[in-house]
Amino acid sequence: MEKKKIRNLIDIKDLSVKEIDELIKVANDIIDNKEKYSKLCDGKILATLFFEPSTRTRLSFESAMMRLGGKVLGFSESSSSSVSKGESVADTIAVVSGYSDIIAMRHPKEGAPLVATTKSKVPIINAGDGGHNHPTQTLTDLLTIKREKGKFDDLTIGLCGDLKFGRTVHSLITAISRYKNIKFILISPEELKLPEYVKEEILDKNNIEYIETKDIEEYIDKLDILYMTRVQKERFFNEADYIRLKDYYILNKEKLKNAKKDLCIMHPLPRVNEIHTDVDDDDRACYFKQAEYGVYIRMALILKLLEVK
Ligand code: CP
């Protein structure tokens, strides 16, 4: 008998544009009809294996499975698993895939979730691997953009902060570059510029227009979306560099004075200092809504990967 092919989500490119549009449609339907979905995963178990800290991704995955009527198990730090005794990720996955129907895993090493797929009997979802990818954050970001702007085409998107280590930025650029007439304003200090491989493989290859600048206010009047990011302390080799760069950008009301009235300000969170709290009550601040949308898009993704109709 032919082995059933398991569907994983490791990179946002694992999903076609059509599939992303379908997930967003389902997530919007879940938002409007929560009860209709509340028992669809009865009897199913999600494992959340987090080898790195998380608030939103882990808890929104767990909330998503519980809101679908399923159950969850897992760990939130490697020190509370047998990895601390020297067990490999591969062995951990081989075992946990016998305890669960789907696994969401976060790991500091780039490529670890891809390795996990070779040992797993159930779908693997990359919940963030090092400075590489974070595809479910991208789905969350796309749902937010769709709900706030009503479209993915014809947008000028400012990405600000740590564009080097910010995995959410790499995944979002990859995903939204597939739509029409997207322009990027890449705002970062010299040391935290977008990696060359993202520019070459995504932006240049697809003839996407982009401008690089250090100044957050220079193009603020042109932006439809401003996506702020945290300087990723955990990826720095040198603490002095982190301290020098961590407060390079602090968005506040004053800096927004020339921004469009319908600008959508996003941030994958956690925020440290890069958005002043005086922006929180501005109608253009979307980052807490964005965090909530993460639950509904993850519900849609779980249903898709488990092939629940
Ligand atoms: N956005 C995000 O990945 O947040 P957490 O690190 O809290 O999961």
PDB file of C-alpha atoms and ligand atoms in Angstrom:
ATOM      1  CA  MET A   1       0.000   0.000   0.000  1.00  0.00           C
ATOM      2  CA  GLU A   2       1.297   3.483  -0.888  1.00  0.00           C
ATOM      3  CA  LYS A   3       2.302   5.602   2.177  1.00  0.00           C
ATOM      4  CA  LYS A   4       0.056   8.657   2.684  1.00  0.00           C
ATOM      5  CA  LYS A   5       1.920  11.891   1.940  1.00  0.00           C
ATOM      6  CA  ILE A   6       2.141  14.155   4.978  1.00  0.00           C
ATOM      7  CA  ARG A   7       1.777  17.899   4.422  1.00  0.00           C
ATOM      8  CA  ASN A   8       4.134  20.096   6.512  1.00  0.00           C
ATOM      9  CA  LEU A   9       4.622  23.870   6.763  1.00  0.00           C
ATOM     10  CA  ILE A  10       8.329  24.670   6.980  1.00  0.00           C
ATOM     11  CA  ASP A  11       8.626  27.651   4.644  1.00  0.00           C
ATOM     12  CA  ILE A  12       5.855  30.009   3.532  1.00  0.00           C
ATOM     13  CA  LYS A  13       6.653  28.909  -0.048  1.00  0.00           C
ATOM     14  CA  ASP A  14       5.251  25.474   0.867  1.00  0.00           C
ATOM     15  CA  LEU A  15       1.847  27.127   0.369  1.00  0.00           C
ATOM     16  CA  SER A  16       0.665  28.390  -3.002  1.00  0.00           C
ATOM     17  CA  VAL A  17      -0.985  31.809  -3.317  1.00  0.00           C
ATOM     18  CA  LYS A  18      -4.293  29.990  -3.824  1.00  0.00           C
ATOM     19  CA  GLU A  19      -3.825  28.002  -0.626  1.00  0.00           C
ATOM     20  CA  ILE A  20      -2.927  31.144   1.357  1.00  0.00           C
ATOM     21  CA  ASP A  21      -6.030  32.899   0.025  1.00  0.00           C
ATOM     22  CA  GLU A  22      -8.109  29.865   1.048  1.00  0.00           C
ATOM     23  CA  LEU A  23      -6.600  29.831   4.585  1.00  0.00           C
ATOM     24  CA  ILE A  24      -7.422  33.517   4.961  1.00  0.00           C
ATOM     25  CA  LYS A  25     -10.978  32.875   3.800  1.00  0.00           C
ATOM     26  CA  VAL A  26     -11.384  30.101   6.379  1.00  0.00           C
ATOM     27  CA  ALA A  27      -9.815  32.257   9.147  1.00  0.00           C
ATOM     28  CA  ASN A  28     -12.270  35.063   8.363  1.00  0.00           C
ATOM     29  CA  ASP A  29     -15.142  32.578   8.482  1.00  0.00           C
ATOM     30  CA  ILE A  30     -13.877  31.278  11.860  1.00  0.00           C
ATOM     31  CA  ILE A  31     -13.864  34.870  13.212  1.00  0.00           C
ATOM     32  CA  ASP A  32     -17.517  35.245  12.184  1.00  0.00           C
ATOM     33  CA  ASN A  33     -18.722  31.719  13.103  1.00  0.00           C
ATOM     34  CA  LYS A  34     -16.616  30.429  15.995  1.00  0.00           C
ATOM     35  CA  GLU A  35     -19.174  27.875  17.196  1.00  0.00           C
ATOM     36  CA  LYS A  36     -19.260  26.142  13.804  1.00  0.00           C
ATOM     37  CA  TYR A  37     -15.594  25.142  14.250  1.00  0.00           C
ATOM     38  CA  SER A  38     -15.613  24.297  17.960  1.00  0.00           C
ATOM     39  CA  LYS A  39     -15.669  20.496  17.675  1.00  0.00           C
ATOM     40  CA  LEU A  40     -13.895  19.825  14.376  1.00  0.00           C
ATOM     41  CA  CYS A  41     -10.716  18.547  16.063  1.00  0.00           C
ATOM     42  CA  ASP A  42     -12.429  16.478  18.751  1.00  0.00           C
ATOM     43  CA  GLY A  43     -10.032  13.594  19.584  1.00  0.00           C
ATOM     44  CA  LYS A  44      -6.986  15.244  17.958  1.00  0.00           C
ATOM     45  CA  ILE A  45      -3.806  16.225  19.812  1.00  0.00           C
ATOM     46  CA  LEU A  46      -1.396  19.059  19.001  1.00  0.00           C
ATOM     47  CA  ALA A  47       2.159  18.853  20.393  1.00  0.00           C
ATOM     48  CA  THR A  48       3.953  22.170  20.925  1.00  0.00           C
ATOM     49  CA  LEU A  49       7.706  21.565  21.175  1.00  0.00           C
ATOM     50  CA  PHE A  50       9.366  24.886  21.947  1.00  0.00           C
ATOM     51  CA  PHE A  51      13.155  24.784  22.273  1.00  0.00           C
ATOM     52  CA  GLU A  52      13.138  28.616  22.422  1.00  0.00           C
ATOM     53  CA  PRO A  53      10.915  31.038  24.407  1.00  0.00           C
ATOM     54  CA  SER A  54       7.543  32.152  23.033  1.00  0.00           C
ATOM     55  CA  THR A  55       4.330  33.740  24.251  1.00  0.00           C
ATOM     56  CA  ARG A  56       2.202  34.346  21.161  1.00  0.00           C
ATOM     57  CA  THR A  57       3.131  31.491  18.867  1.00  0.00           C
ATOM     58  CA  ARG A  58       2.923  28.701  21.425  1.00  0.00           C
ATOM     59  CA  LEU A  59      -0.148  29.976  23.251  1.00  0.00           C
ATOM     60  CA  SER A  60      -2.015  30.887  20.056  1.00  0.00           C
ATOM     61  CA  PHE A  61      -1.342  27.397  18.669  1.00  0.00           C
ATOM     62  CA  GLU A  62      -2.631  25.873  21.905  1.00  0.00           C
ATOM     63  CA  SER A  63      -5.636  28.201  21.949  1.00  0.00           C
ATOM     64  CA  ALA A  64      -6.302  27.338  18.284  1.00  0.00           C
ATOM     65  CA  MET A  65      -6.361  23.586  18.937  1.00  0.00           C
ATOM     66  CA  MET A  66      -8.512  23.996  22.059  1.00  0.00           C
ATOM     67  CA  ARG A  67     -10.949  26.241  20.185  1.00  0.00           C
ATOM     68  CA  LEU A  68     -11.246  23.442  17.606  1.00  0.00           C
ATOM     69  CA  GLY A  69     -12.148  20.973  20.367  1.00  0.00           C
ATOM     70  CA  GLY A  70      -8.759  19.225  20.405  1.00  0.00           C
ATOM     71  CA  LYS A  71      -6.154  18.790  23.138  1.00  0.00           C
ATOM     72  CA  VAL A  72      -2.530  19.880  23.543  1.00  0.00           C
ATOM     73  CA  LEU A  73       0.687  18.575  25.089  1.00  0.00           C
ATOM     74  CA  GLY A  74       4.306  19.676  24.900  1.00  0.00           C
ATOM     75  CA  PHE A  75       7.069  21.671  26.508  1.00  0.00           C
ATOM     76  CA  SER A  76       7.947  25.361  26.506  1.00  0.00           C
ATOM     77  CA  GLU A  77      11.707  25.071  27.064  1.00  0.00           C
ATOM     78  CA  SER A  78      14.210  22.361  26.190  1.00  0.00           C
ATOM     79  CA  SER A  79      15.415  22.203  29.826  1.00  0.00           C
ATOM     80  CA  SER A  80      12.130  20.527  30.790  1.00  0.00           C
ATOM     81  CA  SER A  81      12.509  17.825  28.104  1.00  0.00           C
ATOM     82  CA  SER A  82      14.998  14.970  27.693  1.00  0.00           C
ATOM     83  CA  VAL A  83      16.894  17.131  25.207  1.00  0.00           C
ATOM     84  CA  SER A  84      18.610  18.444  28.378  1.00  0.00           C
ATOM     85  CA  LYS A  85      19.934  14.862  28.877  1.00  0.00           C
ATOM     86  CA  GLY A  86      21.387  14.855  25.371  1.00  0.00           C
ATOM     87  CA  GLU A  87      18.485  13.418  23.324  1.00  0.00           C
ATOM     88  CA  SER A  88      18.525  14.591  19.700  1.00  0.00           C
ATOM     89  CA  VAL A  89      15.747  16.589  18.007  1.00  0.00           C
ATOM     90  CA  ALA A  90      15.324  13.673  15.570  1.00  0.00           C
ATOM     91  CA  ASP A  91      14.680  11.155  18.385  1.00  0.00           C
ATOM     92  CA  THR A  92      12.375  13.603  20.189  1.00  0.00           C
ATOM     93  CA  ILE A  93      10.266  13.989  17.059  1.00  0.00           C
ATOM     94  CA  ALA A  94      10.207  10.257  16.323  1.00  0.00           C
ATOM     95  CA  VAL A  95       8.750   9.711  19.808  1.00  0.00           C
ATOM     96  CA  VAL A  96       6.358  12.689  20.048  1.00  0.00           C
ATOM     97  CA  SER A  97       4.886  11.983  16.617  1.00  0.00           C
ATOM     98  CA  GLY A  98       3.546   8.789  18.188  1.00  0.00           C
ATOM     99  CA  TYR A  99       1.857  10.841  20.926  1.00  0.00           C
ATOM    100  CA  SER A 100       0.176  13.475  18.761  1.00  0.00           C
ATOM    101  CA  ASP A 101      -1.560  14.166  15.448  1.00  0.00           C
ATOM    102  CA  ILE A 102       0.321  17.364  14.547  1.00  0.00           C
ATOM    103  CA  ILE A 103       3.451  19.102  15.880  1.00  0.00           C
ATOM    104  CA  ALA A 104       4.340  22.805  16.061  1.00  0.00           C
ATOM    105  CA  MET A 105       8.020  23.268  16.863  1.00  0.00           C
ATOM    106  CA  ARG A 106      10.338  26.226  17.447  1.00  0.00           C
ATOM    107  CA  HIS A 107      14.097  25.762  17.484  1.00  0.00           C
ATOM    108  CA  PRO A 108      17.106  28.140  17.575  1.00  0.00           C
ATOM    109  CA  LYS A 109      18.844  26.218  14.762  1.00  0.00           C
ATOM    110  CA  GLU A 110      17.907  27.106  11.177  1.00  0.00           C
ATOM    111  CA  GLY A 111      16.598  24.009   9.411  1.00  0.00           C
ATOM    112  CA  ALA A 112      15.709  22.016  12.566  1.00  0.00           C
ATOM    113  CA  PRO A 113      11.968  21.754  11.651  1.00  0.00           C
ATOM    114  CA  LEU A 114      12.942  20.522   8.179  1.00  0.00           C
ATOM    115  CA  VAL A 115      15.073  17.779   9.763  1.00  0.00           C
ATOM    116  CA  ALA A 116      12.096  16.948  11.998  1.00  0.00           C
ATOM    117  CA  THR A 117       9.952  16.174   8.941  1.00  0.00           C
ATOM    118  CA  THR A 118      12.258  13.265   8.072  1.00  0.00           C
ATOM    119  CA  LYS A 119      11.457  11.537  11.389  1.00  0.00           C
ATOM    120  CA  SER A 120       7.822  12.485  11.914  1.00  0.00           C
ATOM    121  CA  LYS A 121       4.699  10.436  11.249  1.00  0.00           C
ATOM    122  CA  VAL A 122       2.542  13.556  11.561  1.00  0.00           C
ATOM    123  CA  PRO A 123       2.595  17.079  10.036  1.00  0.00           C
ATOM    124  CA  ILE A 124       5.327  19.421  11.298  1.00  0.00           C
ATOM    125  CA  ILE A 125       4.759  23.167  11.509  1.00  0.00           C
ATOM    126  CA  ASN A 126       7.778  25.461  11.740  1.00  0.00           C
ATOM    127  CA  ALA A 127       6.987  27.861  14.598  1.00  0.00           C
ATOM    128  CA  GLY A 128      10.263  29.741  14.017  1.00  0.00           C
ATOM    129  CA  ASP A 129      13.764  28.419  13.252  1.00  0.00           C
ATOM    130  CA  GLY A 130      16.629  30.694  14.293  1.00  0.00           C
ATOM    131  CA  GLY A 131      16.931  33.813  12.134  1.00  0.00           C
ATOM    132  CA  HIS A 132      15.508  31.942   9.150  1.00  0.00           C
ATOM    133  CA  ASN A 133      11.726  31.599   8.816  1.00  0.00           C
ATOM    134  CA  HIS A 134       8.480  32.005  10.747  1.00  0.00           C
ATOM    135  CA  PRO A 135       5.727  31.016   8.285  1.00  0.00           C
ATOM    136  CA  THR A 136       2.794  31.049  10.705  1.00  0.00           C
ATOM    137  CA  GLN A 137       3.673  34.610  11.759  1.00  0.00           C
ATOM    138  CA  THR A 138       3.528  35.443   8.058  1.00  0.00           C
ATOM    139  CA  LEU A 139       0.069  33.904   7.752  1.00  0.00           C
ATOM    140  CA  THR A 140      -0.936  36.028  10.761  1.00  0.00           C
ATOM    141  CA  ASP A 141       0.548  39.119   9.088  1.00  0.00           C
ATOM    142  CA  LEU A 142      -1.257  38.382   5.819  1.00  0.00           C
ATOM    143  CA  LEU A 143      -4.594  37.941   7.588  1.00  0.00           C
ATOM    144  CA  THR A 144      -4.008  41.288   9.338  1.00  0.00           C
ATOM    145  CA  ILE A 145      -3.154  43.022   6.051  1.00  0.00           C
ATOM    146  CA  LYS A 146      -6.215  41.536   4.347  1.00  0.00           C
ATOM    147  CA  ARG A 147      -8.521  42.642   7.160  1.00  0.00           C
ATOM    148  CA  GLU A 148      -7.007  46.107   7.507  1.00  0.00           C
ATOM    149  CA  LYS A 149      -6.246  46.999   3.862  1.00  0.00           C
ATOM    150  CA  GLY A 150      -8.647  44.647   2.062  1.00  0.00           C
ATOM    151  CA  LYS A 151      -5.997  43.595  -0.494  1.00  0.00           C
ATOM    152  CA  PHE A 152      -2.427  42.416  -1.031  1.00  0.00           C
ATOM    153  CA  ASP A 153      -1.720  44.199  -4.336  1.00  0.00           C
ATOM    154  CA  ASP A 154      -0.518  47.801  -4.792  1.00  0.00           C
ATOM    155  CA  LEU A 155       0.963  48.296  -1.319  1.00  0.00           C
ATOM    156  CA  THR A 156       4.032  50.213  -0.165  1.00  0.00           C
ATOM    157  CA  ILE A 157       5.397  48.430   2.874  1.00  0.00           C
ATOM    158  CA  GLY A 158       7.992  49.847   5.266  1.00  0.00           C
ATOM    159  CA  LEU A 159       9.972  47.224   7.173  1.00  0.00           C
ATOM    160  CA  CYS A 160      11.861  48.776  10.073  1.00  0.00           C
ATOM    161  CA  GLY A 161      14.444  47.572  12.581  1.00  0.00           C
ATOM    162  CA  ASP A 162      16.347  44.321  12.585  1.00  0.00           C
ATOM    163  CA  LEU A 163      15.984  43.187   8.990  1.00  0.00           C
ATOM    164  CA  LYS A 164      19.047  40.956   9.280  1.00  0.00           C
ATOM    165  CA  PHE A 165      17.971  38.569  12.031  1.00  0.00           C
ATOM    166  CA  GLY A 166      14.197  39.226  11.907  1.00  0.00           C
ATOM    167  CA  ARG A 167      12.851  35.936  10.553  1.00  0.00           C
ATOM    168  CA  THR A 168       9.308  37.342  10.339  1.00  0.00           C
ATOM    169  CA  VAL A 169      10.583  39.952   7.875  1.00  0.00           C
ATOM    170  CA  HIS A 170      12.209  37.325   5.635  1.00  0.00           C
ATOM    171  CA  SER A 171       9.050  35.214   5.515  1.00  0.00           C
ATOM    172  CA  LEU A 172       6.752  38.222   4.952  1.00  0.00           C
ATOM    173  CA  ILE A 173       8.867  39.546   2.057  1.00  0.00           C
ATOM    174  CA  THR A 174       8.843  36.077   0.485  1.00  0.00           C
ATOM    175  CA  ALA A 175       5.066  35.768   0.779  1.00  0.00           C
ATOM    176  CA  ILE A 176       3.871  39.205  -0.231  1.00  0.00           C
ATOM    177  CA  SER A 177       6.317  39.541  -3.133  1.00  0.00           C
ATOM    178  CA  ARG A 178       4.073  37.070  -4.953  1.00  0.00           C
ATOM    179  CA  TYR A 179       1.345  39.713  -5.237  1.00  0.00           C
ATOM    180  CA  LYS A 180       1.196  42.607  -7.744  1.00  0.00           C
ATOM    181  CA  ASN A 181       2.872  46.016  -7.498  1.00  0.00           C
ATOM    182  CA  ILE A 182       4.450  45.667  -4.058  1.00  0.00           C
ATOM    183  CA  LYS A 183       7.130  48.175  -3.054  1.00  0.00           C
ATOM    184  CA  PHE A 184       9.362  47.900   0.009  1.00  0.00           C
ATOM    185  CA  ILE A 185      11.071  50.619   2.025  1.00  0.00           C
ATOM    186  CA  LEU A 186      13.769  48.808   4.024  1.00  0.00           C
ATOM    187  CA  ILE A 187      14.582  50.877   7.117  1.00  0.00           C
ATOM    188  CA  SER A 188      17.527  49.686   9.192  1.00  0.00           C
ATOM    189  CA  PRO A 189      20.950  50.618  10.502  1.00  0.00           C
ATOM    190  CA  GLU A 190      23.846  49.463   8.313  1.00  0.00           C
ATOM    191  CA  GLU A 191      24.610  46.479  10.590  1.00  0.00           C
ATOM    192  CA  LEU A 192      21.036  45.141  10.448  1.00  0.00           C
ATOM    193  CA  LYS A 193      20.290  45.418   6.731  1.00  0.00           C
ATOM    194  CA  LEU A 194      18.269  42.761   4.927  1.00  0.00           C
ATOM    195  CA  PRO A 195      20.549  39.808   4.022  1.00  0.00           C
ATOM    196  CA  GLU A 196      21.858  39.768   0.447  1.00  0.00           C
ATOM    197  CA  TYR A 197      20.322  36.326  -0.161  1.00  0.00           C
ATOM    198  CA  VAL A 198      16.793  37.695   0.465  1.00  0.00           C
ATOM    199  CA  LYS A 199      17.465  40.657  -1.853  1.00  0.00           C
ATOM    200  CA  GLU A 200      18.874  38.464  -4.609  1.00  0.00           C
ATOM    201  CA  GLU A 201      16.545  35.456  -4.367  1.00  0.00           C
ATOM    202  CA  ILE A 202      13.285  37.304  -3.731  1.00  0.00           C
ATOM    203  CA  LEU A 203      13.464  41.010  -4.551  1.00  0.00           C
ATOM    204  CA  ASP A 204      15.864  41.123  -7.511  1.00  0.00           C
ATOM    205  CA  LYS A 205      14.642  37.860  -9.011  1.00  0.00           C
ATOM    206  CA  ASN A 206      11.048  39.124  -9.065  1.00  0.00           C
ATOM    207  CA  ASN A 207      11.884  42.722 -10.054  1.00  0.00           C
ATOM    208  CA  ILE A 208      10.413  44.060  -6.811  1.00  0.00           C
ATOM    209  CA  GLU A 209      11.093  47.742  -6.234  1.00  0.00           C
ATOM    210  CA  TYR A 210      12.835  48.589  -2.949  1.00  0.00           C
ATOM    211  CA  ILE A 211      14.670  51.463  -1.284  1.00  0.00           C
ATOM    212  CA  GLU A 212      17.076  51.126   1.643  1.00  0.00           C
ATOM    213  CA  THR A 213      17.309  53.929   4.207  1.00  0.00           C
ATOM    214  CA  LYS A 214      18.338  54.471   7.822  1.00  0.00           C
ATOM    215  CA  ASP A 215      15.734  57.194   8.394  1.00  0.00           C
ATOM    216  CA  ILE A 216      12.289  56.093   9.605  1.00  0.00           C
ATOM    217  CA  GLU A 217      10.684  59.452   8.723  1.00  0.00           C
ATOM    218  CA  GLU A 218      12.125  59.875   5.206  1.00  0.00           C
ATOM    219  CA  TYR A 219       9.391  57.890   3.420  1.00  0.00           C
ATOM    220  CA  ILE A 220       6.768  57.612   6.172  1.00  0.00           C
ATOM    221  CA  ASP A 221       4.212  59.626   4.118  1.00  0.00           C
ATOM    222  CA  LYS A 222       4.365  57.000   1.329  1.00  0.00           C
ATOM    223  CA  LEU A 223       3.655  53.931   3.461  1.00  0.00           C
ATOM    224  CA  ASP A 224       0.465  51.841   3.519  1.00  0.00           C
ATOM    225  CA  ILE A 225       1.994  49.502   6.103  1.00  0.00           C
ATOM    226  CA  LEU A 226       4.761  50.091   8.629  1.00  0.00           C
ATOM    227  CA  TYR A 227       6.072  46.788   9.996  1.00  0.00           C
ATOM    228  CA  MET A 228       8.237  47.424  13.060  1.00  0.00           C
ATOM    229  CA  THR A 229      10.563  44.760  14.456  1.00  0.00           C
ATOM    230  CA  ARG A 230      12.537  44.191  17.640  1.00  0.00           C
ATOM    231  CA  VAL A 231      16.332  44.051  17.553  1.00  0.00           C
ATOM    232  CA  GLN A 232      16.875  40.316  18.069  1.00  0.00           C
ATOM    233  CA  LYS A 233      19.087  40.257  21.178  1.00  0.00           C
ATOM    234  CA  GLU A 234      19.336  36.454  21.161  1.00  0.00           C
ATOM    235  CA  ARG A 235      21.017  36.391  17.711  1.00  0.00           C
ATOM    236  CA  PHE A 236      23.855  38.823  18.588  1.00  0.00           C
ATOM    237  CA  PHE A 237      27.342  37.484  19.266  1.00  0.00           C
ATOM    238  CA  ASN A 238      28.428  40.669  20.994  1.00  0.00           C
ATOM    239  CA  GLU A 239      26.389  42.374  23.754  1.00  0.00           C
ATOM    240  CA  ALA A 240      28.011  45.783  23.124  1.00  0.00           C
ATOM    241  CA  ASP A 241      26.643  45.752  19.544  1.00  0.00           C
ATOM    242  CA  TYR A 242      23.158  44.897  20.815  1.00  0.00           C
ATOM    243  CA  ILE A 243      23.231  47.723  23.377  1.00  0.00           C
ATOM    244  CA  ARG A 244      24.390  50.191  20.710  1.00  0.00           C
ATOM    245  CA  LEU A 245      21.618  49.206  18.259  1.00  0.00           C
ATOM    246  CA  LYS A 246      18.666  48.218  20.439  1.00  0.00           C
ATOM    247  CA  ASP A 247      17.041  51.676  20.619  1.00  0.00           C
ATOM    248  CA  TYR A 248      17.993  52.833  17.104  1.00  0.00           C
ATOM    249  CA  TYR A 249      14.294  53.242  16.239  1.00  0.00           C
ATOM    250  CA  ILE A 250      11.587  54.312  18.644  1.00  0.00           C
ATOM    251  CA  LEU A 251       8.335  55.020  16.796  1.00  0.00           C
ATOM    252  CA  ASN A 252       6.205  57.618  18.581  1.00  0.00           C
ATOM    253  CA  LYS A 253       3.255  59.907  17.806  1.00  0.00           C
ATOM    254  CA  GLU A 254       5.583  62.724  16.708  1.00  0.00           C
ATOM    255  CA  LYS A 255       7.279  60.550  14.059  1.00  0.00           C
ATOM    256  CA  LEU A 256       3.838  59.614  12.668  1.00  0.00           C
ATOM    257  CA  LYS A 257       2.799  63.224  11.994  1.00  0.00           C
ATOM    258  CA  ASN A 258       3.266  62.919   8.204  1.00  0.00           C
ATOM    259  CA  ALA A 259       2.014  59.326   7.909  1.00  0.00           C
ATOM    260  CA  LYS A 260      -1.160  58.414   5.993  1.00  0.00           C
ATOM    261  CA  LYS A 261      -4.437  58.445   7.932  1.00  0.00           C
ATOM    262  CA  ASP A 262      -4.994  54.802   7.000  1.00  0.00           C
ATOM    263  CA  LEU A 263      -1.457  53.577   7.698  1.00  0.00           C
ATOM    264  CA  CYS A 264      -1.463  50.118   9.276  1.00  0.00           C
ATOM    265  CA  ILE A 265       1.232  49.816  11.981  1.00  0.00           C
ATOM    266  CA  MET A 266       2.210  46.216  12.558  1.00  0.00           C
ATOM    267  CA  HIS A 267       4.696  44.407  14.805  1.00  0.00           C
ATOM    268  CA  PRO A 268       5.002  40.643  15.298  1.00  0.00           C
ATOM    269  CA  LEU A 269       5.700  41.347  19.014  1.00  0.00           C
ATOM    270  CA  PRO A 270       7.228  41.080  21.552  1.00  0.00           C
ATOM    271  CA  ARG A 271       7.918  44.812  21.565  1.00  0.00           C
ATOM    272  CA  VAL A 272      10.776  46.183  23.649  1.00  0.00           C
ATOM    273  CA  ASN A 273      11.241  49.954  23.046  1.00  0.00           C
ATOM    274  CA  GLU A 274      10.745  50.241  19.273  1.00  0.00           C
ATOM    275  CA  ILE A 275       7.123  51.454  19.515  1.00  0.00           C
ATOM    276  CA  HIS A 276       6.398  53.956  22.268  1.00  0.00           C
ATOM    277  CA  THR A 277       3.262  53.145  24.243  1.00  0.00           C
ATOM    278  CA  ASP A 278       1.833  56.535  23.176  1.00  0.00           C
ATOM    279  CA  VAL A 279       1.153  54.909  19.768  1.00  0.00           C
ATOM    280  CA  ASP A 280      -1.025  52.153  21.271  1.00  0.00           C
ATOM    281  CA  ASP A 281      -4.217  54.221  21.316  1.00  0.00           C
ATOM    282  CA  ASP A 282      -3.702  55.492  17.747  1.00  0.00           C
ATOM    283  CA  ASP A 283      -6.330  53.977  15.381  1.00  0.00           C
ATOM    284  CA  ARG A 284      -3.476  52.969  13.064  1.00  0.00           C
ATOM    285  CA  ALA A 285      -1.869  50.663  15.675  1.00  0.00           C
ATOM    286  CA  CYS A 286      -2.775  47.126  14.584  1.00  0.00           C
ATOM    287  CA  TYR A 287      -0.260  45.010  16.516  1.00  0.00           C
ATOM    288  CA  PHE A 288      -2.520  43.726  19.278  1.00  0.00           C
ATOM    289  CA  LYS A 289      -5.255  42.835  16.763  1.00  0.00           C
ATOM    290  CA  GLN A 290      -2.522  41.128  14.717  1.00  0.00           C
ATOM    291  CA  ALA A 291      -1.554  38.945  17.717  1.00  0.00           C
ATOM    292  CA  GLU A 292      -5.200  37.894  18.164  1.00  0.00           C
ATOM    293  CA  TYR A 293      -5.619  37.043  14.473  1.00  0.00           C
ATOM    294  CA  GLY A 294      -2.785  34.530  14.984  1.00  0.00           C
ATOM    295  CA  VAL A 295      -5.236  32.186  16.714  1.00  0.00           C
ATOM    296  CA  TYR A 296      -7.735  32.121  13.816  1.00  0.00           C
ATOM    297  CA  ILE A 297      -5.204  31.619  11.026  1.00  0.00           C
ATOM    298  CA  ARG A 298      -3.561  28.822  13.039  1.00  0.00           C
ATOM    299  CA  MET A 299      -6.984  27.208  13.453  1.00  0.00           C
ATOM    300  CA  ALA A 300      -7.379  27.316   9.673  1.00  0.00           C
ATOM    301  CA  LEU A 301      -3.884  25.862   9.199  1.00  0.00           C
ATOM    302  CA  ILE A 302      -4.454  22.989  11.653  1.00  0.00           C
ATOM    303  CA  LEU A 303      -7.683  22.087   9.813  1.00  0.00           C
ATOM    304  CA  LYS A 304      -5.861  22.131   6.485  1.00  0.00           C
ATOM    305  CA  LEU A 305      -2.866  20.023   7.562  1.00  0.00           C
ATOM    306  CA  LEU A 306      -5.113  17.507   9.351  1.00  0.00           C
ATOM    307  CA  GLU A 307      -7.378  17.459   6.283  1.00  0.00           C
ATOM    308  CA  VAL A 308     -10.447  18.176   8.413  1.00  0.00           C
ATOM    309  CA  LYS A 309     -13.315  19.205   6.156  1.00  0.00           C
TER     310      LYS A 309
HETATM  311  N1   CP B   1       5.592  36.865  17.196  1.00  0.00           N
HETATM  312  C1   CP B   1       6.157  35.853  17.892  1.00  0.00           C
HETATM  313  O1   CP B   1       6.715  34.897  17.316  1.00  0.00           O
HETATM  314  O2   CP B   1       6.029  35.979  19.246  1.00  0.00           O
HETATM  315  P1   CP B   1       6.524  34.924  20.320  1.00  0.00           P
HETATM  316  O3   CP B   1       8.035  34.884  20.243  1.00  0.00           O
HETATM  317  O4   CP B   1       6.020  35.399  21.637  1.00  0.00           O
HETATM  318  O5   CP B   1       5.959  33.583  19.928  1.00  0.00           O
END
